[in-house]
PDB file of C-alpha atoms in Angstrom:
ATOM      1  CA  ALA A   1      -9.212  18.337   3.566  1.00  0.00           C
ATOM      2  CA  PRO A   2     -12.482  18.682   1.591  1.00  0.00           C
ATOM      3  CA  ALA A   3     -10.508  18.601  -1.668  1.00  0.00           C
ATOM      4  CA  ALA A   4      -8.666  15.463  -0.573  1.00  0.00           C
ATOM      5  CA  ALA A   5     -11.949  13.831   0.464  1.00  0.00           C
ATOM      6  CA  GLN A   6     -13.464  14.722  -2.910  1.00  0.00           C
ATOM      7  CA  ASP A   7     -10.458  13.250  -4.719  1.00  0.00           C
ATOM      8  CA  ALA A   8     -10.772  10.039  -2.716  1.00  0.00           C
ATOM      9  CA  GLU A   9     -14.492   9.871  -3.463  1.00  0.00           C
ATOM     10  CA  ASP A  10     -13.861  10.409  -7.181  1.00  0.00           C
ATOM     11  CA  ALA A  11     -11.194   7.686  -7.166  1.00  0.00           C
ATOM     12  CA  GLU A  12     -13.596   5.239  -5.506  1.00  0.00           C
ATOM     13  CA  ALA A  13     -16.319   6.081  -8.006  1.00  0.00           C
ATOM     14  CA  ALA A  14     -13.881   5.526 -10.893  1.00  0.00           C
ATOM     15  CA  ALA A  15     -12.753   2.205  -9.411  1.00  0.00           C
ATOM     16  CA  LEU A  16     -16.368   1.057  -9.008  1.00  0.00           C
ATOM     17  CA  LYS A  17     -17.136   2.052 -12.589  1.00  0.00           C
ATOM     18  CA  ARG A  18     -14.110   0.090 -13.800  1.00  0.00           C
ATOM     19  CA  ARG A  19     -15.222  -2.963 -11.828  1.00  0.00           C
ATOM     20  CA  LYS A  20     -18.679  -2.685 -13.364  1.00  0.00           C
ATOM     21  CA  VAL A  21     -17.225  -2.625 -16.879  1.00  0.00           C
ATOM     22  CA  GLU A  22     -15.001  -5.599 -16.065  1.00  0.00           C
ATOM     23  CA  LEU A  23     -17.930  -7.492 -14.547  1.00  0.00           C
ATOM     24  CA  ILE A  24     -20.051  -6.953 -17.675  1.00  0.00           C
ATOM     25  CA  ALA A  25     -17.154  -8.057 -19.884  1.00  0.00           C
ATOM     26  CA  ALA A  26     -16.563 -11.151 -17.739  1.00  0.00           C
ATOM     27  CA  ALA A  27     -20.266 -12.019 -17.823  1.00  0.00           C
ATOM     28  CA  VAL A  28     -20.427 -11.717 -21.631  1.00  0.00           C
ATOM     29  CA  PHE A  29     -17.316 -13.843 -22.202  1.00  0.00           C
ATOM     30  CA  SER A  30     -18.481 -16.401 -19.599  1.00  0.00           C
ATOM     31  CA  ALA A  31     -21.901 -16.699 -21.229  1.00  0.00           C
ATOM     32  CA  VAL A  32     -20.361 -17.287 -24.657  1.00  0.00           C
ATOM     33  CA  LEU A  33     -17.846 -19.730 -23.168  1.00  0.00           C
ATOM     34  CA  LEU A  34     -20.622 -21.590 -21.384  1.00  0.00           C
ATOM     35  CA  TYR A  35     -22.560 -21.891 -24.645  1.00  0.00           C
ATOM     36  CA  VAL A  36     -19.504 -23.082 -26.562  1.00  0.00           C
ATOM     37  CA  SER A  37     -18.520 -25.696 -23.983  1.00  0.00           C
ATOM     38  CA  MET A  38     -21.936 -26.902 -22.787  1.00  0.00           C
ATOM     39  CA  GLY A  39     -24.432 -25.866 -25.493  1.00  0.00           C
ATOM     40  CA  GLN A  40     -24.169 -29.144 -27.388  1.00  0.00           C
ATOM     41  CA  MET A  41     -25.070 -31.038 -24.211  1.00  0.00           C
ATOM     42  CA  LEU A  42     -28.526 -29.488 -23.936  1.00  0.00           C
ATOM     43  CA  PRO A  43     -31.228 -32.036 -24.812  1.00  0.00           C
ATOM     44  CA  PHE A  44     -33.261 -29.566 -26.882  1.00  0.00           C
ATOM     45  CA  GLY A  45     -30.267 -27.897 -28.570  1.00  0.00           C
ATOM     46  CA  LEU A  46     -29.925 -24.266 -29.625  1.00  0.00           C
ATOM     47  CA  PRO A  47     -30.706 -24.196 -33.352  1.00  0.00           C
ATOM     48  CA  ALA A  48     -30.823 -20.378 -33.417  1.00  0.00           C
ATOM     49  CA  LEU A  49     -27.187 -20.167 -32.328  1.00  0.00           C
ATOM     50  CA  PRO A  50     -25.374 -23.066 -33.979  1.00  0.00           C
ATOM     51  CA  LEU A  51     -21.626 -23.456 -33.399  1.00  0.00           C
ATOM     52  CA  PRO A  52     -19.706 -23.334 -36.695  1.00  0.00           C
ATOM     53  CA  ASP A  53     -18.251 -26.667 -37.760  1.00  0.00           C
ATOM     54  CA  LEU A  54     -14.790 -25.063 -37.614  1.00  0.00           C
ATOM     55  CA  PHE A  55     -15.111 -25.133 -33.810  1.00  0.00           C
ATOM     56  CA  SER A  56     -16.904 -28.451 -33.486  1.00  0.00           C
ATOM     57  CA  MET A  57     -15.744 -30.630 -30.607  1.00  0.00           C
ATOM     58  CA  HIS A  58     -15.983 -33.768 -32.757  1.00  0.00           C
ATOM     59  CA  THR A  59     -14.441 -32.659 -36.056  1.00  0.00           C
ATOM     60  CA  HIS A  60     -12.021 -29.956 -34.875  1.00  0.00           C
ATOM     61  CA  PRO A  61     -11.251 -30.640 -31.200  1.00  0.00           C
ATOM     62  CA  MET A  62      -8.132 -28.442 -31.150  1.00  0.00           C
ATOM     63  CA  ASN A  63     -10.070 -25.450 -32.508  1.00  0.00           C
ATOM     64  CA  PHE A  64     -12.807 -26.157 -29.972  1.00  0.00           C
ATOM     65  CA  ALA A  65     -10.290 -26.043 -27.122  1.00  0.00           C
ATOM     66  CA  VAL A  66      -8.422 -22.969 -28.392  1.00  0.00           C
ATOM     67  CA  LEU A  67     -11.698 -21.047 -28.758  1.00  0.00           C
ATOM     68  CA  GLN A  68     -12.505 -21.757 -25.097  1.00  0.00           C
ATOM     69  CA  LEU A  69      -8.998 -20.683 -24.120  1.00  0.00           C
ATOM     70  CA  ILE A  70      -9.422 -17.376 -25.966  1.00  0.00           C
ATOM     71  CA  LEU A  71     -12.769 -16.757 -24.256  1.00  0.00           C
ATOM     72  CA  ALA A  72     -11.477 -17.682 -20.782  1.00  0.00           C
ATOM     73  CA  VAL A  73      -8.395 -15.429 -20.727  1.00  0.00           C
ATOM     74  CA  PRO A  74     -10.351 -12.103 -20.593  1.00  0.00           C
ATOM     75  CA  VAL A  75     -12.442 -13.437 -17.700  1.00  0.00           C
ATOM     76  CA  LEU A  76      -9.331 -14.354 -15.744  1.00  0.00           C
ATOM     77  CA  TYR A  77      -7.923 -10.889 -16.414  1.00  0.00           C
ATOM     78  CA  CYS A  78     -11.127  -9.235 -15.160  1.00  0.00           C
ATOM     79  CA  GLY A  79     -10.904 -11.372 -12.003  1.00  0.00           C
ATOM     80  CA  ARG A  80      -7.187 -10.738 -11.453  1.00  0.00           C
ATOM     81  CA  ASN A  81      -7.863  -9.233  -8.005  1.00  0.00           C
ATOM     82  CA  PHE A  82      -8.812 -12.683  -6.695  1.00  0.00           C
ATOM     83  CA  PHE A  83      -5.488 -14.112  -7.821  1.00  0.00           C
ATOM     84  CA  GLN A  84      -3.479 -11.184  -6.484  1.00  0.00           C
ATOM     85  CA  GLY A  85      -5.188 -11.105  -3.086  1.00  0.00           C
ATOM     86  CA  GLY A  86      -5.824 -14.850  -2.807  1.00  0.00           C
ATOM     87  CA  PHE A  87      -2.278 -16.017  -3.481  1.00  0.00           C
ATOM     88  CA  LYS A  88      -0.839 -13.201  -1.378  1.00  0.00           C
ATOM     89  CA  SER A  89      -2.917 -14.352   1.598  1.00  0.00           C
ATOM     90  CA  LEU A  90      -1.968 -17.947   0.889  1.00  0.00           C
ATOM     91  CA  PHE A  91       1.774 -17.211   0.842  1.00  0.00           C
ATOM     92  CA  HIS A  92       1.410 -15.291   4.113  1.00  0.00           C
ATOM     93  CA  GLY A  93      -0.088 -18.380   5.729  1.00  0.00           C
ATOM     94  CA  ASN A  94      -3.567 -16.910   6.104  1.00  0.00           C
ATOM     95  CA  PRO A  95      -5.678 -18.376   3.258  1.00  0.00           C
ATOM     96  CA  ASN A  96      -9.119 -16.863   2.753  1.00  0.00           C
ATOM     97  CA  MET A  97     -12.048 -17.250   0.374  1.00  0.00           C
ATOM     98  CA  ASP A  98     -10.160 -15.415  -2.350  1.00  0.00           C
ATOM     99  CA  SER A  99      -7.403 -18.018  -1.995  1.00  0.00           C
ATOM    100  CA  LEU A 100      -9.874 -20.831  -2.562  1.00  0.00           C
ATOM    101  CA  VAL A 101     -11.430 -19.131  -5.568  1.00  0.00           C
ATOM    102  CA  ALA A 102      -7.992 -18.369  -7.020  1.00  0.00           C
ATOM    103  CA  ILE A 103      -6.712 -21.914  -6.518  1.00  0.00           C
ATOM    104  CA  GLY A 104      -9.871 -23.574  -7.841  1.00  0.00           C
ATOM    105  CA  SER A 105     -10.144 -21.326 -10.857  1.00  0.00           C
ATOM    106  CA  GLY A 106      -6.399 -21.274 -11.504  1.00  0.00           C
ATOM    107  CA  CYS A 107      -6.070 -25.060 -11.309  1.00  0.00           C
ATOM    108  CA  SER A 108      -9.058 -25.519 -13.608  1.00  0.00           C
ATOM    109  CA  PHE A 109      -7.522 -23.187 -16.156  1.00  0.00           C
ATOM    110  CA  ALA A 110      -3.999 -24.650 -15.873  1.00  0.00           C
ATOM    111  CA  TYR A 111      -5.264 -28.220 -16.158  1.00  0.00           C
ATOM    112  CA  SER A 112      -7.407 -27.306 -19.183  1.00  0.00           C
ATOM    113  CA  LEU A 113      -4.405 -25.615 -20.779  1.00  0.00           C
ATOM    114  CA  VAL A 114      -2.358 -28.805 -20.420  1.00  0.00           C
ATOM    115  CA  MET A 115      -5.212 -30.856 -21.892  1.00  0.00           C
ATOM    116  CA  THR A 116      -5.381 -28.420 -24.816  1.00  0.00           C
ATOM    117  CA  PHE A 117      -1.752 -29.103 -25.715  1.00  0.00           C
ATOM    118  CA  LEU A 118      -2.334 -32.875 -25.461  1.00  0.00           C
ATOM    119  CA  ILE A 119      -5.301 -32.901 -27.839  1.00  0.00           C
ATOM    120  CA  SER A 120      -2.976 -33.106 -30.847  1.00  0.00           C
ATOM    121  CA  ASP A 121      -1.744 -36.473 -29.510  1.00  0.00           C
ATOM    122  CA  ASP A 122      -5.116 -37.778 -28.322  1.00  0.00           C
ATOM    123  CA  PRO A 123      -8.376 -36.009 -29.333  1.00  0.00           C
ATOM    124  CA  SER A 124     -10.195 -37.601 -26.387  1.00  0.00           C
ATOM    125  CA  TYR A 125      -8.559 -35.059 -24.098  1.00  0.00           C
ATOM    126  CA  VAL A 126     -11.085 -32.548 -25.419  1.00  0.00           C
ATOM    127  CA  HIS A 127     -13.520 -33.983 -22.863  1.00  0.00           C
ATOM    128  CA  ASN A 128     -11.244 -32.895 -19.998  1.00  0.00           C
ATOM    129  CA  LEU A 129     -11.584 -29.119 -20.405  1.00  0.00           C
ATOM    130  CA  TYR A 130     -12.736 -26.977 -17.478  1.00  0.00           C
ATOM    131  CA  TYR A 131     -12.360 -23.477 -18.902  1.00  0.00           C
ATOM    132  CA  GLU A 132     -16.034 -22.685 -18.252  1.00  0.00           C
ATOM    133  CA  SER A 133     -15.702 -23.669 -14.577  1.00  0.00           C
ATOM    134  CA  ALA A 134     -12.810 -21.264 -14.065  1.00  0.00           C
ATOM    135  CA  ALA A 135     -14.646 -18.432 -15.814  1.00  0.00           C
ATOM    136  CA  VAL A 136     -18.134 -18.825 -14.338  1.00  0.00           C
ATOM    137  CA  VAL A 137     -16.897 -19.130 -10.747  1.00  0.00           C
ATOM    138  CA  LEU A 138     -14.848 -15.944 -11.111  1.00  0.00           C
ATOM    139  CA  THR A 139     -17.769 -14.091 -12.676  1.00  0.00           C
ATOM    140  CA  LEU A 140     -20.247 -15.062  -9.961  1.00  0.00           C
ATOM    141  CA  VAL A 141     -17.917 -14.161  -7.105  1.00  0.00           C
ATOM    142  CA  SER A 142     -17.049 -10.895  -8.872  1.00  0.00           C
ATOM    143  CA  LEU A 143     -20.759 -10.097  -8.993  1.00  0.00           C
ATOM    144  CA  GLY A 144     -21.000 -10.471  -5.215  1.00  0.00           C
ATOM    145  CA  LYS A 145     -17.926  -8.293  -4.670  1.00  0.00           C
ATOM    146  CA  PHE A 146     -19.308  -5.617  -6.984  1.00  0.00           C
ATOM    147  CA  LEU A 147     -22.659  -5.488  -5.174  1.00  0.00           C
ATOM    148  CA  GLU A 148     -20.834  -5.166  -1.853  1.00  0.00           C
ATOM    149  CA  SER A 149     -18.666  -2.315  -3.145  1.00  0.00           C
ATOM    150  CA  ARG A 150     -21.655  -0.516  -4.638  1.00  0.00           C
ATOM    151  CA  ASN A 151     -23.566  -0.693  -1.360  1.00  0.00           C
ATOM    152  CA  MET A 152     -20.571   0.668   0.549  1.00  0.00           C
ATOM    153  CA  GLN A 153     -20.316   3.590  -1.875  1.00  0.00           C
ATOM    154  CA  LYS A 154     -24.015   4.333  -1.403  1.00  0.00           C
ATOM    155  CA  THR A 155     -23.468   4.404   2.349  1.00  0.00           C
ATOM    156  CA  LYS A 156     -20.573   6.830   1.959  1.00  0.00           C
ATOM    157  CA  GLY A 157     -22.796   8.991  -0.241  1.00  0.00           C
ATOM    158  CA  ALA A 158     -25.402   9.044   2.514  1.00  0.00           C
ATOM    159  CA  ILE A 159     -22.753  10.138   5.030  1.00  0.00           C
ATOM    160  CA  THR A 160     -21.636  12.925   2.702  1.00  0.00           C
ATOM    161  CA  ALA A 161     -25.233  14.086   2.304  1.00  0.00           C
ATOM    162  CA  LEU A 162     -25.634  14.163   6.096  1.00  0.00           C
ATOM    163  CA  MET A 163     -22.474  16.216   6.501  1.00  0.00           C
ATOM    164  CA  GLN A 164     -23.784  18.763   4.017  1.00  0.00           C
ATOM    165  CA  LEU A 165     -26.916  19.338   6.106  1.00  0.00           C
ATOM    166  CA  SER A 166     -25.061  21.434   8.659  1.00  0.00           C
ATOM    167  CA  PRO A 167     -24.641  25.087   7.536  1.00  0.00           C
ATOM    168  CA  ASP A 168     -21.161  26.551   7.450  1.00  0.00           C
ATOM    169  CA  THR A 169     -22.073  29.748   9.330  1.00  0.00           C
ATOM    170  CA  ALA A 170     -24.478  30.966  12.018  1.00  0.00           C
ATOM    171  CA  ILE A 171     -25.755  34.402  13.072  1.00  0.00           C
ATOM    172  CA  LEU A 172     -25.233  35.349  16.728  1.00  0.00           C
ATOM    173  CA  ALA A 173     -28.412  36.965  18.061  1.00  0.00           C
ATOM    174  CA  ASP A 174     -26.727  39.416  20.439  1.00  0.00           C
ATOM    175  CA  THR A 175     -24.336  40.970  17.925  1.00  0.00           C
ATOM    176  CA  GLY A 176     -25.823  39.982  14.565  1.00  0.00           C
ATOM    177  CA  ARG A 177     -22.359  38.819  13.577  1.00  0.00           C
ATOM    178  CA  GLU A 178     -21.971  35.808  11.284  1.00  0.00           C
ATOM    179  CA  VAL A 179     -19.530  33.217  12.643  1.00  0.00           C
ATOM    180  CA  PRO A 180     -18.449  29.721  11.560  1.00  0.00           C
ATOM    181  CA  THR A 181     -20.734  27.020  12.955  1.00  0.00           C
ATOM    182  CA  SER A 182     -17.684  25.235  14.382  1.00  0.00           C
ATOM    183  CA  GLN A 183     -17.106  28.178  16.761  1.00  0.00           C
ATOM    184  CA  LEU A 184     -20.525  27.958  18.419  1.00  0.00           C
ATOM    185  CA  LYS A 185     -20.545  27.148  22.127  1.00  0.00           C
ATOM    186  CA  VAL A 186     -23.246  25.764  24.384  1.00  0.00           C
ATOM    187  CA  GLY A 187     -25.356  28.667  25.605  1.00  0.00           C
ATOM    188  CA  ASP A 188     -24.936  30.848  22.513  1.00  0.00           C
ATOM    189  CA  VAL A 189     -28.173  32.222  21.084  1.00  0.00           C
ATOM    190  CA  VAL A 190     -28.393  32.187  17.294  1.00  0.00           C
ATOM    191  CA  LEU A 191     -30.815  33.820  14.894  1.00  0.00           C
ATOM    192  CA  VAL A 192     -32.377  31.468  12.337  1.00  0.00           C
ATOM    193  CA  LYS A 193     -34.073  33.250   9.462  1.00  0.00           C
ATOM    194  CA  PRO A 194     -36.857  31.766   7.292  1.00  0.00           C
ATOM    195  CA  GLY A 195     -35.437  29.306   4.762  1.00  0.00           C
ATOM    196  CA  ALA A 196     -32.174  28.873   6.669  1.00  0.00           C
ATOM    197  CA  ARG A 197     -30.891  25.692   8.278  1.00  0.00           C
ATOM    198  CA  VAL A 198     -30.626  25.442  12.050  1.00  0.00           C
ATOM    199  CA  PRO A 199     -26.862  25.537  12.750  1.00  0.00           C
ATOM    200  CA  ALA A 200     -26.863  23.389  15.893  1.00  0.00           C
ATOM    201  CA  ASP A 201     -29.104  21.502  18.304  1.00  0.00           C
ATOM    202  CA  GLY A 202     -30.855  23.840  20.669  1.00  0.00           C
ATOM    203  CA  THR A 203     -33.992  25.177  22.362  1.00  0.00           C
ATOM    204  CA  VAL A 204     -36.214  27.904  20.957  1.00  0.00           C
ATOM    205  CA  THR A 205     -36.100  30.964  23.246  1.00  0.00           C
ATOM    206  CA  GLN A 206     -38.137  33.320  21.093  1.00  0.00           C
ATOM    207  CA  GLY A 207     -40.335  33.104  17.999  1.00  0.00           C
ATOM    208  CA  GLU A 208     -42.619  30.559  16.324  1.00  0.00           C
ATOM    209  CA  SER A 209     -42.167  28.675  13.059  1.00  0.00           C
ATOM    210  CA  SER A 210     -42.517  25.401  11.206  1.00  0.00           C
ATOM    211  CA  VAL A 211     -39.321  23.368  10.851  1.00  0.00           C
ATOM    212  CA  ASN A 212     -38.752  20.725   8.193  1.00  0.00           C
ATOM    213  CA  GLU A 213     -36.889  17.779   9.774  1.00  0.00           C
ATOM    214  CA  ALA A 214     -37.490  15.338   6.924  1.00  0.00           C
ATOM    215  CA  MET A 215     -33.811  14.916   6.019  1.00  0.00           C
ATOM    216  CA  LEU A 216     -33.062  13.714   9.547  1.00  0.00           C
ATOM    217  CA  THR A 217     -36.241  12.067  10.820  1.00  0.00           C
ATOM    218  CA  GLY A 218     -38.121  11.150   7.645  1.00  0.00           C
ATOM    219  CA  GLU A 219     -41.176  13.129   8.788  1.00  0.00           C
ATOM    220  CA  SER A 220     -42.717  14.567   5.612  1.00  0.00           C
ATOM    221  CA  LEU A 221     -44.690  17.381   7.288  1.00  0.00           C
ATOM    222  CA  PRO A 222     -43.041  20.404   8.949  1.00  0.00           C
ATOM    223  CA  VAL A 223     -43.059  20.372  12.743  1.00  0.00           C
ATOM    224  CA  GLU A 224     -44.410  23.397  14.613  1.00  0.00           C
ATOM    225  CA  LYS A 225     -41.876  24.999  16.948  1.00  0.00           C
ATOM    226  CA  ALA A 226     -42.470  27.535  19.706  1.00  0.00           C
ATOM    227  CA  VAL A 227     -40.692  28.800  22.839  1.00  0.00           C
ATOM    228  CA  GLY A 228     -39.235  25.784  24.672  1.00  0.00           C
ATOM    229  CA  SER A 229     -39.264  23.463  21.635  1.00  0.00           C
ATOM    230  CA  GLU A 230     -36.196  21.436  20.754  1.00  0.00           C
ATOM    231  CA  VAL A 231     -34.723  21.904  17.274  1.00  0.00           C
ATOM    232  CA  ILE A 232     -32.183  19.724  15.488  1.00  0.00           C
ATOM    233  CA  GLY A 233     -29.116  21.066  13.748  1.00  0.00           C
ATOM    234  CA  GLY A 234     -29.450  20.665   9.985  1.00  0.00           C
ATOM    235  CA  SER A 235     -33.252  21.007   9.891  1.00  0.00           C
ATOM    236  CA  VAL A 236     -34.786  23.796   7.781  1.00  0.00           C
ATOM    237  CA  ASN A 237     -36.718  26.746   9.239  1.00  0.00           C
ATOM    238  CA  GLU A 238     -39.766  27.154   7.005  1.00  0.00           C
ATOM    239  CA  ASN A 239     -41.310  30.597   7.739  1.00  0.00           C
ATOM    240  CA  GLY A 240     -40.999  32.496  11.036  1.00  0.00           C
ATOM    241  CA  VAL A 241     -37.871  33.846  12.708  1.00  0.00           C
ATOM    242  CA  LEU A 242     -36.460  31.719  15.522  1.00  0.00           C
ATOM    243  CA  TYR A 243     -34.004  32.498  18.294  1.00  0.00           C
ATOM    244  CA  VAL A 244     -32.307  29.272  19.352  1.00  0.00           C
ATOM    245  CA  GLN A 245     -30.083  28.704  22.386  1.00  0.00           C
ATOM    246  CA  VAL A 246     -27.438  26.111  21.523  1.00  0.00           C
ATOM    247  CA  THR A 247     -27.525  22.997  23.731  1.00  0.00           C
ATOM    248  CA  ARG A 248     -25.207  20.606  21.844  1.00  0.00           C
ATOM    249  CA  THR A 249     -22.330  21.239  19.437  1.00  0.00           C
ATOM    250  CA  GLY A 250     -19.638  19.277  17.639  1.00  0.00           C
ATOM    251  CA  ASP A 251     -19.560  15.536  18.205  1.00  0.00           C
ATOM    252  CA  ASP A 252     -22.437  15.738  20.713  1.00  0.00           C
ATOM    253  CA  SER A 253     -24.937  17.031  18.144  1.00  0.00           C
ATOM    254  CA  THR A 254     -27.666  14.808  16.758  1.00  0.00           C
ATOM    255  CA  LEU A 255     -26.309  15.089  13.226  1.00  0.00           C
ATOM    256  CA  SER A 256     -22.767  14.163  14.283  1.00  0.00           C
ATOM    257  CA  ARG A 257     -24.035  11.169  16.221  1.00  0.00           C
ATOM    258  CA  ILE A 258     -26.031   9.931  13.234  1.00  0.00           C
ATOM    259  CA  ILE A 259     -22.958  10.267  11.014  1.00  0.00           C
ATOM    260  CA  ARG A 260     -20.847   8.432  13.601  1.00  0.00           C
ATOM    261  CA  PHE A 261     -23.377   5.589  13.880  1.00  0.00           C
ATOM    262  CA  VAL A 262     -23.461   5.134  10.101  1.00  0.00           C
ATOM    263  CA  GLU A 263     -19.655   5.149   9.869  1.00  0.00           C
ATOM    264  CA  ASP A 264     -19.392   2.635  12.709  1.00  0.00           C
ATOM    265  CA  ALA A 265     -21.982   0.395  11.088  1.00  0.00           C
ATOM    266  CA  GLN A 266     -20.089   0.528   7.820  1.00  0.00           C
ATOM    267  CA  GLY A 267     -16.723  -0.268   9.347  1.00  0.00           C
ATOM    268  CA  ARG A 268     -17.918  -2.928  11.773  1.00  0.00           C
ATOM    269  CA  LYS A 269     -18.531  -6.491  10.659  1.00  0.00           C
ATOM    270  CA  ALA A 270     -21.795  -8.200  11.489  1.00  0.00           C
ATOM    271  CA  PRO A 271     -21.584 -11.255  13.817  1.00  0.00           C
ATOM    272  CA  ILE A 272     -22.441 -13.610  10.941  1.00  0.00           C
ATOM    273  CA  SER A 273     -19.616 -12.101   8.896  1.00  0.00           C
ATOM    274  CA  LYS A 274     -17.145 -12.729  11.717  1.00  0.00           C
ATOM    275  CA  THR A 275     -18.412 -16.302  11.939  1.00  0.00           C
ATOM    276  CA  ALA A 276     -17.902 -16.721   8.190  1.00  0.00           C
ATOM    277  CA  ASP A 277     -14.308 -15.490   8.540  1.00  0.00           C
ATOM    278  CA  LYS A 278     -13.646 -18.037  11.284  1.00  0.00           C
ATOM    279  CA  VAL A 279     -15.189 -20.831   9.223  1.00  0.00           C
ATOM    280  CA  ALA A 280     -13.173 -19.754   6.188  1.00  0.00           C
ATOM    281  CA  GLY A 281      -9.964 -19.934   8.192  1.00  0.00           C
ATOM    282  CA  VAL A 282     -10.622 -23.647   8.737  1.00  0.00           C
ATOM    283  CA  PHE A 283     -12.596 -24.407   5.576  1.00  0.00           C
ATOM    284  CA  VAL A 284      -9.978 -23.263   3.065  1.00  0.00           C
ATOM    285  CA  PRO A 285      -6.992 -25.286   4.343  1.00  0.00           C
ATOM    286  CA  VAL A 286      -9.231 -28.334   4.924  1.00  0.00           C
ATOM    287  CA  VAL A 287     -10.446 -28.206   1.321  1.00  0.00           C
ATOM    288  CA  MET A 288      -6.873 -27.884   0.059  1.00  0.00           C
ATOM    289  CA  VAL A 289      -5.800 -30.895   2.118  1.00  0.00           C
ATOM    290  CA  ILE A 290      -8.783 -32.957   0.907  1.00  0.00           C
ATOM    291  CA  ALA A 291      -7.973 -32.041  -2.706  1.00  0.00           C
ATOM    292  CA  ALA A 292      -4.343 -33.069  -2.256  1.00  0.00           C
ATOM    293  CA  VAL A 293      -5.251 -36.350  -0.538  1.00  0.00           C
ATOM    294  CA  THR A 294      -7.832 -37.081  -3.234  1.00  0.00           C
ATOM    295  CA  ALA A 295      -5.299 -36.511  -6.012  1.00  0.00           C
ATOM    296  CA  VAL A 296      -2.672 -38.724  -4.349  1.00  0.00           C
ATOM    297  CA  ALA A 297      -5.185 -41.480  -3.600  1.00  0.00           C
ATOM    298  CA  TRP A 298      -6.476 -41.568  -7.181  1.00  0.00           C
ATOM    299  CA  PHE A 299      -2.908 -41.476  -8.515  1.00  0.00           C
ATOM    300  CA  PHE A 300      -2.170 -44.804  -6.863  1.00  0.00           C
ATOM    301  CA  ALA A 301      -5.685 -46.262  -7.257  1.00  0.00           C
ATOM    302  CA  SER A 302      -5.709 -45.617 -11.008  1.00  0.00           C
ATOM    303  CA  GLY A 303      -2.343 -47.202 -11.629  1.00  0.00           C
ATOM    304  CA  TYR A 304      -0.250 -44.011 -11.535  1.00  0.00           C
ATOM    305  CA  ASP A 305      -2.546 -42.112 -13.901  1.00  0.00           C
ATOM    306  CA  ILE A 306      -1.544 -38.473 -13.446  1.00  0.00           C
ATOM    307  CA  THR A 307      -4.518 -37.272 -15.510  1.00  0.00           C
ATOM    308  CA  LYS A 308      -7.012 -39.005 -13.241  1.00  0.00           C
ATOM    309  CA  ALA A 309      -5.232 -37.677 -10.150  1.00  0.00           C
ATOM    310  CA  LEU A 310      -5.283 -34.084 -11.385  1.00  0.00           C
ATOM    311  CA  THR A 311      -8.893 -34.353 -12.530  1.00  0.00           C
ATOM    312  CA  THR A 312     -10.162 -35.511  -9.146  1.00  0.00           C
ATOM    313  CA  GLY A 313      -8.018 -33.037  -7.213  1.00  0.00           C
ATOM    314  CA  VAL A 314      -9.204 -30.114  -9.310  1.00  0.00           C
ATOM    315  CA  ALA A 315     -12.801 -31.354  -9.023  1.00  0.00           C
ATOM    316  CA  VAL A 316     -12.635 -31.003  -5.227  1.00  0.00           C
ATOM    317  CA  LEU A 317     -11.330 -27.431  -5.524  1.00  0.00           C
ATOM    318  CA  VAL A 318     -13.914 -26.427  -8.121  1.00  0.00           C
ATOM    319  CA  ILE A 319     -16.820 -27.961  -6.218  1.00  0.00           C
ATOM    320  CA  SER A 320     -15.789 -26.081  -3.076  1.00  0.00           C
ATOM    321  CA  CYS A 321     -16.011 -22.696  -4.843  1.00  0.00           C
ATOM    322  CA  PRO A 322     -19.813 -22.367  -4.604  1.00  0.00           C
ATOM    323  CA  CYS A 323     -19.398 -22.922  -0.852  1.00  0.00           C
ATOM    324  CA  ALA A 324     -16.937 -20.036  -0.854  1.00  0.00           C
ATOM    325  CA  LEU A 325     -19.492 -17.918  -2.688  1.00  0.00           C
ATOM    326  CA  GLY A 326     -22.168 -18.690  -0.102  1.00  0.00           C
ATOM    327  CA  LEU A 327     -19.919 -17.885   2.847  1.00  0.00           C
ATOM    328  CA  ALA A 328     -18.638 -14.709   1.221  1.00  0.00           C
ATOM    329  CA  THR A 329     -22.227 -13.555   0.649  1.00  0.00           C
TER     330      THR A 329
END
């Protein structure tokens, strides 16, 4: 069991490291893509980082579009989990925030790809590219997911550290025999030598000493213990010899309860998170319906202009993505 737990922990650490590398890669490509697509729109310009004329939007619109396509593809690959999970939830009839991000980003990319192919017929289509929208939205949401995963791993590390506080063995005072801590029963008297950890919660029956409880209580100074004092399993006996009668073992111990509380807190969603899930269940399909209605309405209002219809429909999906980011946070 410990080996399996260690393997699972190593796998999670490797997955988090991979997500970090992918996030950094997505951020770099998104930043370059944002500069390529929007840099020329800045009023003060960026003379230190000029875009080569070969990729100029005005003189070489096809090259300009293809460059953005090349920069956007790695970002979409790094954010593939949103497409896998989002579309899977959508096909199962339970769309979530990942579905909205996947649809908004995917539609932006697909529409831009179509516009890229049409540039050879009409260079004005170069103004209808949304590659940077697809990339930046994915990168920002990926950042939030990464921070969440990293915090969860830190919590698991804290649980592991708590579990390691309890010693594996204890010395029975009456026989001097060393037994596994898991075999201790309420009423057993154990001998705790200087420098050793207290094996279980109990009451001091003989001896005096200072006990360091910092790992459990946060108290930086050792606490003086004498006959009748309560001691906590996992705390460290500083100097004198103590005889401790066990009062709580197993799941009833202070250490086990702390571990259980942390695990419950990690696995349980906060009320605001549950509210966000409920809102998302309504928000996502409503946004999709609004986008579809918008596209159809503009298709007829613009004289059957499919480009205008797609542009407005995609705009609704893209604009809704920051809302998804806020709710997911």
